[in-house]
XYZ file of C-alpha atoms in Angstrom:
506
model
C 0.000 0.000 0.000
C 2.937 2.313 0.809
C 4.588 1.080 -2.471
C 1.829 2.035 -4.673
C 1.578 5.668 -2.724
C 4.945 6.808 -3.386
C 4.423 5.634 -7.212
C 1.423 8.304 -7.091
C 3.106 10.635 -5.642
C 6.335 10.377 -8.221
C 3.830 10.625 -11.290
C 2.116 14.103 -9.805
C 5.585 15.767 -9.620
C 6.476 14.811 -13.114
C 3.082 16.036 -14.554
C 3.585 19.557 -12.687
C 7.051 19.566 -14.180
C 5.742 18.398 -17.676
C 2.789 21.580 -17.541
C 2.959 24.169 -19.781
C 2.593 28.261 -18.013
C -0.138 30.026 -19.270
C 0.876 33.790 -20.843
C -0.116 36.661 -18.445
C -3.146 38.665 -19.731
C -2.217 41.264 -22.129
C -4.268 44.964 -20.989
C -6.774 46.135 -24.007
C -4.979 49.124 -26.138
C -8.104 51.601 -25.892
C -8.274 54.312 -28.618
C -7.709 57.679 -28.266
C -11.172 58.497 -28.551
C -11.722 56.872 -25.006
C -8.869 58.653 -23.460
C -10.509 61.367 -20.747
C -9.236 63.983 -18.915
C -9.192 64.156 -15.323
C -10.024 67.252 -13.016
C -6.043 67.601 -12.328
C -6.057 67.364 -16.807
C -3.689 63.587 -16.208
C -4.919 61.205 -18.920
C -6.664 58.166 -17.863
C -7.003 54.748 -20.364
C -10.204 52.964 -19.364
C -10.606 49.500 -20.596
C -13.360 48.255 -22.914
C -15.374 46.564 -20.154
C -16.401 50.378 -18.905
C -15.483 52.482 -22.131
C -19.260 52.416 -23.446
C -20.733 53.390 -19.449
C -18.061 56.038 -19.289
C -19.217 57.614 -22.636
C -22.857 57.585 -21.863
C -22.251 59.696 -18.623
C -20.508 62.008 -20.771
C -22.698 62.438 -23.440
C -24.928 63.071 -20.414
C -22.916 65.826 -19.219
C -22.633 67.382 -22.701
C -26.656 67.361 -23.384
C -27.018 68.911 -19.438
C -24.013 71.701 -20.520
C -26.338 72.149 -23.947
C -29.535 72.659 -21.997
C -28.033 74.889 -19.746
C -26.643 77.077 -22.724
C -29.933 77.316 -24.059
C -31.281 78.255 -20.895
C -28.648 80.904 -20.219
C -29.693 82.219 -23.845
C -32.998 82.410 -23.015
C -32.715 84.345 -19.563
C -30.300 86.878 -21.635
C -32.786 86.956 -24.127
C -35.795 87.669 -21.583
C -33.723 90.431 -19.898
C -32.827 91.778 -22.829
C -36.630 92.021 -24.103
C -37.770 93.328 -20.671
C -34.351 96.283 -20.573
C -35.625 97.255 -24.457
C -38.968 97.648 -23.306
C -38.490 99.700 -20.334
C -36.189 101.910 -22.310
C -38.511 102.186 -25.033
C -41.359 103.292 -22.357
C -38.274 105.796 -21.027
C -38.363 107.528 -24.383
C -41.978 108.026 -25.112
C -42.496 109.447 -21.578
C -38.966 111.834 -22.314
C -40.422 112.559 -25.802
C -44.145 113.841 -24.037
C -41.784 116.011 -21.692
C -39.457 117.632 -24.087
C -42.952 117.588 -26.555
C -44.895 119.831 -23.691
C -41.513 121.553 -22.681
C -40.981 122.546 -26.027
C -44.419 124.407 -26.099
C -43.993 126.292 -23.056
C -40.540 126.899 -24.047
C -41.566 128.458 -27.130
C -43.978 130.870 -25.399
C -41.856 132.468 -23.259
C -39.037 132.485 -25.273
C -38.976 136.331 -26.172
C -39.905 137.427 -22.537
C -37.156 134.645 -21.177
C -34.471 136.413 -23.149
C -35.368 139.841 -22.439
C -35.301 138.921 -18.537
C -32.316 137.080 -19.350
C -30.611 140.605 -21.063
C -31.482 142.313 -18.178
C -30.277 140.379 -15.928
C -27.047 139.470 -17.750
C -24.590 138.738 -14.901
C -21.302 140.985 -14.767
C -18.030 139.209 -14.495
C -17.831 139.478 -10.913
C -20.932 137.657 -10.141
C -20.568 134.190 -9.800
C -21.997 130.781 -11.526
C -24.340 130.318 -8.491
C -25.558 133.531 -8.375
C -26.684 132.721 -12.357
C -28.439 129.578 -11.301
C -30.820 131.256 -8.430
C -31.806 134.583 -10.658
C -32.396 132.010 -13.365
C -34.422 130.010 -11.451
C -36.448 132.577 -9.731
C -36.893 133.811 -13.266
C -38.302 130.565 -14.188
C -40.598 129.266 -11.601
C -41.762 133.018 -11.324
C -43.646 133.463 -14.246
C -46.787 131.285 -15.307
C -46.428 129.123 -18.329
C -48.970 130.350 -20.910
C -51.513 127.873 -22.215
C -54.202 127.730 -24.832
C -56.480 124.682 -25.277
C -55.187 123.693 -28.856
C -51.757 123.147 -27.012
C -53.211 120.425 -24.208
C -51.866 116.861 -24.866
C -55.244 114.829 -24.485
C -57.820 112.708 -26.692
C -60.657 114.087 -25.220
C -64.294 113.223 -23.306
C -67.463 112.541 -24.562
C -69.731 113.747 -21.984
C -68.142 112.792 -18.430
C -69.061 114.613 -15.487
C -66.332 115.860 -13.272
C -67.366 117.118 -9.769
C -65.666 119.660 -7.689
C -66.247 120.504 -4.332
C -64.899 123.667 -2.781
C -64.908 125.086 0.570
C -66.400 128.740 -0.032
C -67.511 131.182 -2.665
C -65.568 133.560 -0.142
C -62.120 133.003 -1.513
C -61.399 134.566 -4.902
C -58.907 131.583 -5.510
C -61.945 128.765 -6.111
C -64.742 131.003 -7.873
C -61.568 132.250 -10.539
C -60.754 128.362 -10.714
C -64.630 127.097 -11.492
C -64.456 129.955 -14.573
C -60.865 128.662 -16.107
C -61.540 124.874 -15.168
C -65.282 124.562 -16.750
C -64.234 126.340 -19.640
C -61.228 124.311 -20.601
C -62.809 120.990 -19.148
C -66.375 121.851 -21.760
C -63.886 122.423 -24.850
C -62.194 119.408 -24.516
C -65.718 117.588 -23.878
C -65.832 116.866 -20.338
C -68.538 118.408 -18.280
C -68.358 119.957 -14.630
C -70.183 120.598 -11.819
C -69.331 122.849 -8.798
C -70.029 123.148 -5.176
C -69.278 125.717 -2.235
C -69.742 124.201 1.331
C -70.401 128.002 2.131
C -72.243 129.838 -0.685
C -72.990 133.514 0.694
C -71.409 135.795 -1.740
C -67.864 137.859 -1.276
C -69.881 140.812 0.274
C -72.241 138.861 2.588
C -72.425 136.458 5.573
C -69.746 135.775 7.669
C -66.253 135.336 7.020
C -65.239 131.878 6.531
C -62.556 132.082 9.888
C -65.908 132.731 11.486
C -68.020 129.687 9.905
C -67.887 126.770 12.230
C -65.636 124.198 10.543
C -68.381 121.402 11.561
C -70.981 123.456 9.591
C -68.885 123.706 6.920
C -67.679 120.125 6.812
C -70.755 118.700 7.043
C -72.057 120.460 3.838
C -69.327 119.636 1.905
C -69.742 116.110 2.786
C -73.348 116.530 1.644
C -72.025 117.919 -1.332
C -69.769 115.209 -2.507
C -72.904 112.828 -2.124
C -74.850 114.782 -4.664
C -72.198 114.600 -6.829
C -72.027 110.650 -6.898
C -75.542 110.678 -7.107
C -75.700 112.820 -10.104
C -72.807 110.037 -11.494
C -69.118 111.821 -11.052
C -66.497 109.866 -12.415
C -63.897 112.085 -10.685
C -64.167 114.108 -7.236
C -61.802 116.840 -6.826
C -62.019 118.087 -3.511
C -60.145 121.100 -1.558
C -60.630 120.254 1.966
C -62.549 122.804 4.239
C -60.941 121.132 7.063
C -57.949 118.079 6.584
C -58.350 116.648 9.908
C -61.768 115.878 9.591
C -62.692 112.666 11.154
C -66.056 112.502 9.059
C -64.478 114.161 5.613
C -61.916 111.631 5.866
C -64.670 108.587 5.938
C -66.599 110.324 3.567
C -63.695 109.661 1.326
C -62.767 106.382 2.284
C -66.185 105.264 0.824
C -66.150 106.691 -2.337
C -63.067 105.898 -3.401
C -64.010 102.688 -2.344
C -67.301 102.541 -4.714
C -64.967 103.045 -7.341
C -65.029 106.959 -7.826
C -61.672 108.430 -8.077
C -60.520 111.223 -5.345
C -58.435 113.891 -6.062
C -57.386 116.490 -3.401
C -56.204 120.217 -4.332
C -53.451 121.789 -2.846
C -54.208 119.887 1.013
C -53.835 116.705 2.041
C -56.896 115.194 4.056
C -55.997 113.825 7.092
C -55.953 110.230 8.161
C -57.399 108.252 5.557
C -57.050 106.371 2.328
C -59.484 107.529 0.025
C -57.101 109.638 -1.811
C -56.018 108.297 -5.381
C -53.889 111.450 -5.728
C -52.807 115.049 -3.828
C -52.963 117.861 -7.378
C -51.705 121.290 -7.210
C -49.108 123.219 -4.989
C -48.772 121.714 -2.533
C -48.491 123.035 1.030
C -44.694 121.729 1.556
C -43.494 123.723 -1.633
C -45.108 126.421 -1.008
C -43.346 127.097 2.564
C -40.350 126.117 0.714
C -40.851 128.926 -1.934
C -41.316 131.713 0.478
C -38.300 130.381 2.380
C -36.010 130.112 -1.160
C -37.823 134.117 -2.077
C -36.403 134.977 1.612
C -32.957 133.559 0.936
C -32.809 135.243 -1.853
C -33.865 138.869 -1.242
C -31.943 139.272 1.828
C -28.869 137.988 -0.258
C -28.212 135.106 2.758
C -25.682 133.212 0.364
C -23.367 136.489 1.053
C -24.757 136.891 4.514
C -22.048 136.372 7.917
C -22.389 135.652 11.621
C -20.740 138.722 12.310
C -23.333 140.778 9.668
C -26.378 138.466 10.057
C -29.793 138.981 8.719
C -32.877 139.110 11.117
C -36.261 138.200 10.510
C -39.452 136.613 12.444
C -41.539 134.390 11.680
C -46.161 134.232 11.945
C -47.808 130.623 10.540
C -51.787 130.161 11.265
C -53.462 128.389 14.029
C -51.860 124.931 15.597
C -54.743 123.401 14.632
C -54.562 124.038 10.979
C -52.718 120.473 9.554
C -51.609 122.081 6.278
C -48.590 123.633 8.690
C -47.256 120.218 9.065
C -46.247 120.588 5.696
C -45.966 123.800 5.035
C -43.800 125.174 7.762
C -40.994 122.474 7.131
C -41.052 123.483 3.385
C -40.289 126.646 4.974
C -37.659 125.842 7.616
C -35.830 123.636 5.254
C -34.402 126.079 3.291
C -33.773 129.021 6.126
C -32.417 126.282 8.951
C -28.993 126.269 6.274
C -28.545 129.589 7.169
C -30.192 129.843 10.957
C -27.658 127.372 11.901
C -24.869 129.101 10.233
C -25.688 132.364 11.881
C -26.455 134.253 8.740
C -29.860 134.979 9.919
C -31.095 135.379 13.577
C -34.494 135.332 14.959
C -33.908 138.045 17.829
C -37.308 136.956 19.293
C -36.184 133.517 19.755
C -39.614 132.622 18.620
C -38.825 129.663 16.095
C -40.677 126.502 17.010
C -44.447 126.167 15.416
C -46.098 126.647 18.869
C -44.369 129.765 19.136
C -44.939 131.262 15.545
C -49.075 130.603 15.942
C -51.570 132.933 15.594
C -54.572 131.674 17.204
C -57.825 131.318 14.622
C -55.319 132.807 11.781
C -56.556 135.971 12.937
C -55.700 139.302 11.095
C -55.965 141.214 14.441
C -53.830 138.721 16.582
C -50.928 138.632 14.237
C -50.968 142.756 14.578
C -51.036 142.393 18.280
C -48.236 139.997 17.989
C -46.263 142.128 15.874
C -46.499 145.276 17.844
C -45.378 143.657 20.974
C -42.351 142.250 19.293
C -41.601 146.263 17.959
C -42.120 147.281 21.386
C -40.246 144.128 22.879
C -37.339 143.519 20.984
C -36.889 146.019 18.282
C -36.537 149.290 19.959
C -33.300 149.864 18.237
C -32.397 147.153 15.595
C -33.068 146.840 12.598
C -36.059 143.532 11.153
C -34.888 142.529 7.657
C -38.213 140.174 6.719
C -41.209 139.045 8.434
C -42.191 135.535 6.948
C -46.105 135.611 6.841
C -47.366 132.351 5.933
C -50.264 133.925 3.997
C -52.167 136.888 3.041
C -54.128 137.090 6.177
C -51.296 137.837 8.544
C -49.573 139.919 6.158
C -52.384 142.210 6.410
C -51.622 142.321 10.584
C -47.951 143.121 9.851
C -48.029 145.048 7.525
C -50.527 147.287 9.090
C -48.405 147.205 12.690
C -45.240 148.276 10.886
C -46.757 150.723 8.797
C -47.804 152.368 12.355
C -44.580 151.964 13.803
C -42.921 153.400 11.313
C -45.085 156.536 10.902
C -44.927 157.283 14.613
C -41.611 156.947 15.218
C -41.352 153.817 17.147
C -39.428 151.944 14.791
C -36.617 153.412 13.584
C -35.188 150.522 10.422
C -36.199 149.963 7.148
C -39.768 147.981 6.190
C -39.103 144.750 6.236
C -39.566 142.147 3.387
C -43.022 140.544 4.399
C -44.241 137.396 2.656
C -47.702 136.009 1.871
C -49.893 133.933 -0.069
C -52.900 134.085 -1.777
C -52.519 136.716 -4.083
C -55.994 138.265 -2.371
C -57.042 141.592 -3.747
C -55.812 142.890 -0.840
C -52.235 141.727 -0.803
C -52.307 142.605 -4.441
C -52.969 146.408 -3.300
C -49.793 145.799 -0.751
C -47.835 144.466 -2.794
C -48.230 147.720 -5.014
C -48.066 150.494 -2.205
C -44.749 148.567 -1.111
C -46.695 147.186 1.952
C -45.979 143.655 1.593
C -42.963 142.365 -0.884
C -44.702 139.239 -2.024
C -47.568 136.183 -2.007
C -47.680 133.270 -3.685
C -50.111 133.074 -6.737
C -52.514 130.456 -7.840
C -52.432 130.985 -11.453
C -56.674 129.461 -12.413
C -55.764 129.166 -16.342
C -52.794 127.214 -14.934
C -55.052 124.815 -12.636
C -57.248 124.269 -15.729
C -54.925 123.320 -18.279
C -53.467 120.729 -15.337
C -56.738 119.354 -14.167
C -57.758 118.418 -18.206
C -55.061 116.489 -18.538
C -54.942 114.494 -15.560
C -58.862 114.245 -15.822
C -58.071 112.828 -19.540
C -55.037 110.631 -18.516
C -57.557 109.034 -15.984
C -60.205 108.132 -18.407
C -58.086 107.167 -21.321
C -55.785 105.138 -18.986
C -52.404 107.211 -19.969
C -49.471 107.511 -17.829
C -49.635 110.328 -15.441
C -46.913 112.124 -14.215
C -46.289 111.409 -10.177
C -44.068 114.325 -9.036
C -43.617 113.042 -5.428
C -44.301 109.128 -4.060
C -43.220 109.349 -0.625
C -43.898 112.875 0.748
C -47.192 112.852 1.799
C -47.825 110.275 4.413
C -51.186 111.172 5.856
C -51.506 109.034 8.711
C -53.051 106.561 6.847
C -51.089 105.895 3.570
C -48.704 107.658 1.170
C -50.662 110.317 -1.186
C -48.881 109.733 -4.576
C -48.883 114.084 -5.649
C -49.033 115.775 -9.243
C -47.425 118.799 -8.293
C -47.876 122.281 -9.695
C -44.722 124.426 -8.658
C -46.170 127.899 -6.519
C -45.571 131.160 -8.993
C -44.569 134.572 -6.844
C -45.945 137.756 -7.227
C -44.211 140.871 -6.890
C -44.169 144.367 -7.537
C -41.537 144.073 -10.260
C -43.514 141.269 -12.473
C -46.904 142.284 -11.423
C -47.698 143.446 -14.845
C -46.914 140.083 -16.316
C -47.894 137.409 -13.836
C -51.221 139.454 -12.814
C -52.716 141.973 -15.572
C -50.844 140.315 -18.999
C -52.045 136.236 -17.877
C -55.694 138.156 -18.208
C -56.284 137.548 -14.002
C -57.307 141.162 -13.395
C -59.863 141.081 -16.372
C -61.079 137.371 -14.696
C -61.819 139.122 -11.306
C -63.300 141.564 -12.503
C -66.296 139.485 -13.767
C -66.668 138.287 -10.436
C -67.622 142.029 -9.284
């Protein structure tokens, strides 16, 4: 058994020895077309067994790069569209500016340049000193309009309402004349109402009308005239922090009606679609620039300041919230440089009041601050925040000077208005200035925004974040305040045809 073990054994080991090796496995040549590139760029052979995967995964990757070409082109393509678009909406709203700027332009070309010869400035004058007489030259003088001019398509028969506070104020009976004549020729029609109707030479003055009286009628007016069907409401407050004028207008704007305040804001509530006309804020803020500018503060000096005082109307008239910043924004420049000094001290709006906007407090006022605190200098301006207390002032210093007890110069006194009244001052050298509500002006404005309304046109928004009422923003359509003087009297007053206007009111 042992024997035939070993013979087993001897015949295994000369089989192994007899066996042929096998070759080692040669690696697959792979093409160059299946030679990739790593992310550190080293080439990498793959072998056939995971040539065809590899390939699909990068066709892959080429159709995702593709799509996201496309995509790229079409998001440059969309934001192209949407930049062309906007830019071609830029262009027609530049081409209706410089179209209605070229009309105006055009009128008062030939009185422009004969202001502008006259006021040529002389070498030593400087480039500022251009700029302000230039501007007061333009903002001072009311654009001329005709009706053929106005850039609208017209009505066919709409009814426009207005409600106005009083047939007392010159301002809103010279406004119905200009605005229903304009609004009929380009085929709108109007309707007007007066929360207090006594004529200018009867009843009692509105100061002494009891604002509940007189809001409650103009709320009864602005009923009628959605009953009667009013597209459009323009309404100059009686009283902007009326609690019940305020809901009023919440619920028509809210039926649909659109609400258009003139020259105020009303108080604490949303049913304003827009503020129209000059607007309380830039009208402080042009008797504040007409200050700087006649008492020459740009040249003025701590150590040679200008003096001056200030009167605004009752605390609990809202419009001052407005108004006197307008103001103080462009004096407090100058205030805080020293260049003008209120000797009174009197500068903060409870201090500058005059209690029910009264004629005969702001003269009482003014001849205790002759008596108090100008016994021996000299008062460059008083800033009179309208016609009303210019009248006081003007009257006190007149006094003072005639008897003696003031001893300086009259002072530049502001105003605004334009009342008959202050027109007569401004003449007699009483009172230097007062804002002007040009009516032809209003009326050209008030067609066209009535029109862009109706047709659906793109209105021009002056100011979007101004007037915060309380209750919302008031987007405004702003009219810029025009100044009368004594030196362009003749032009702003009896050429624009105003005198011949009032006098069909007489």
């Amino acid at each position: 058994m042992d024997k035939d073990n070993e013979i087993k054994k001897e015949n295994l080991k000369n089989d192994q020895k007899n066996t042929v090796k096998k070759p080692k496995r040669k690696r697959v040549q792979v093409d160059s077309e299946y030679q990739w590139e790593s992310l550190h760029h080293k080439s990498i052979r793959m072998n056939e067994r995971n040539v065809n995967q590899n390939l699909h995964g990068e066709h892959e990757k080429s159709h995702k790069k593709l799509r996201l070409t496309e995509h790229k082109m079409m998001v440059k393509f969309a934001i192209g569209s949407i930049i062309f678009f906007v830019f071609l909406l830029f262009c027609i709203f530049l081409g209706k500016r410089i179209r209605s700027g070229i009309n105006e332009t055009q009128e008062v070309s030939e009185s422009s340049s004969t202001a502008a010869d006259e006021n040529t400035p002389t070498g030593d004058e400087s480039e500022e000193e251009t700029t302000a007489s230039k501007y007061l030259i333009e903002e001072n003088v009311a654009p001329p309009n005709d009706i053929e001019n106005l850039d609208i398509i017209g009505g066919n028969g709409e009814l426009i309402g207005f409600s106005f506070p009083d047939q007392q104020c010159e301002k809103w009976m010279l406004m119905e004349k200009q605005i229903d004549k304009v609004l009929h020729a380009s085929g709108y029609n109007a309707d007007f109402k007066y929360a207090v109707e006594q004529p200018l030479e009867e009843g009692p003055s509105v100061e002494g009308f009891h604002k509940d009286k007189l809001v409650k009628k103009q709320i009864e007016d602005i009923e009628e005239l959605v009953k009667e069907g009013a597209g459009i409401i323009f309404v100059a407050p009686g009283d902007v922090s009326s609690e019940a004028l305020a809901a009023e207008l919440t619920q028509v704007k809210n039926s649909g009606i659109y609400v258009v305040a003139i020259d105020h804001v009303p108080m604490r509530t949303d049913g304003v679609n827009f503020l129209f006309g000059c607007d309380d804020y830039h009208v402080g803020e042009t008797m504040g620039n007409y200050i700087v500018d006649a008492l020459d503060l740009k040249h003025a000096t701590a150590e040679e300041p200008k003096t001056a005082e200030i009167f605004t109307g009752d605390m609990s008239d809202e419009t001052l919230y407005f108004r006197f910043p307008g103001l103080m924004e462009a004096l407090f420049p100058y205030i805080d440089s020293g260049a003008l000094v209120i000797p009174s001290g009197q500068i903060e709006l409870e201090q500058v009041s005059t209690l029910d906007n009264s004629e005969s407090e702001a003269y009482e006022r003014m001849k205790e601050l002759l008596a108090e605190v100008y016994t021996s200098g000299n008062l460059d301006a008083v800033i009179c925040i309208d016609d009303v207390l210019a009248g006081g002032v003007s009257r006190a210093m007149a006094e003072a000077v005639m008897d003696g007890t003031y001893g300086g110069t009259m002072p530049v006194i502001t105003g605004d208005g334009s009342s008959e009244e202050a027109l007569d001052r401004i003449l007699q050298g009483k009172q230097s200035m007062s804002v002007f509500y040009d009516p032809a002006q209003y009326a050209f404005s008030i067609t066209e925004l009535v029109d862009d309304i109706y047709h659906g046109t793109e209105m021009e928004i002056t100011d979007a974040e101004m007037y915060q009422n309380g209750a919302i923003v008031v987007p405004a359509i702003e009219l810029f305040p025009l100044v009368v003087t004594a030196e362009n009297y003749e032009d702003m007053i009896v050429d624009t045809g105003y005198l011949h206007a009032k006098a069909l009111l007489d």
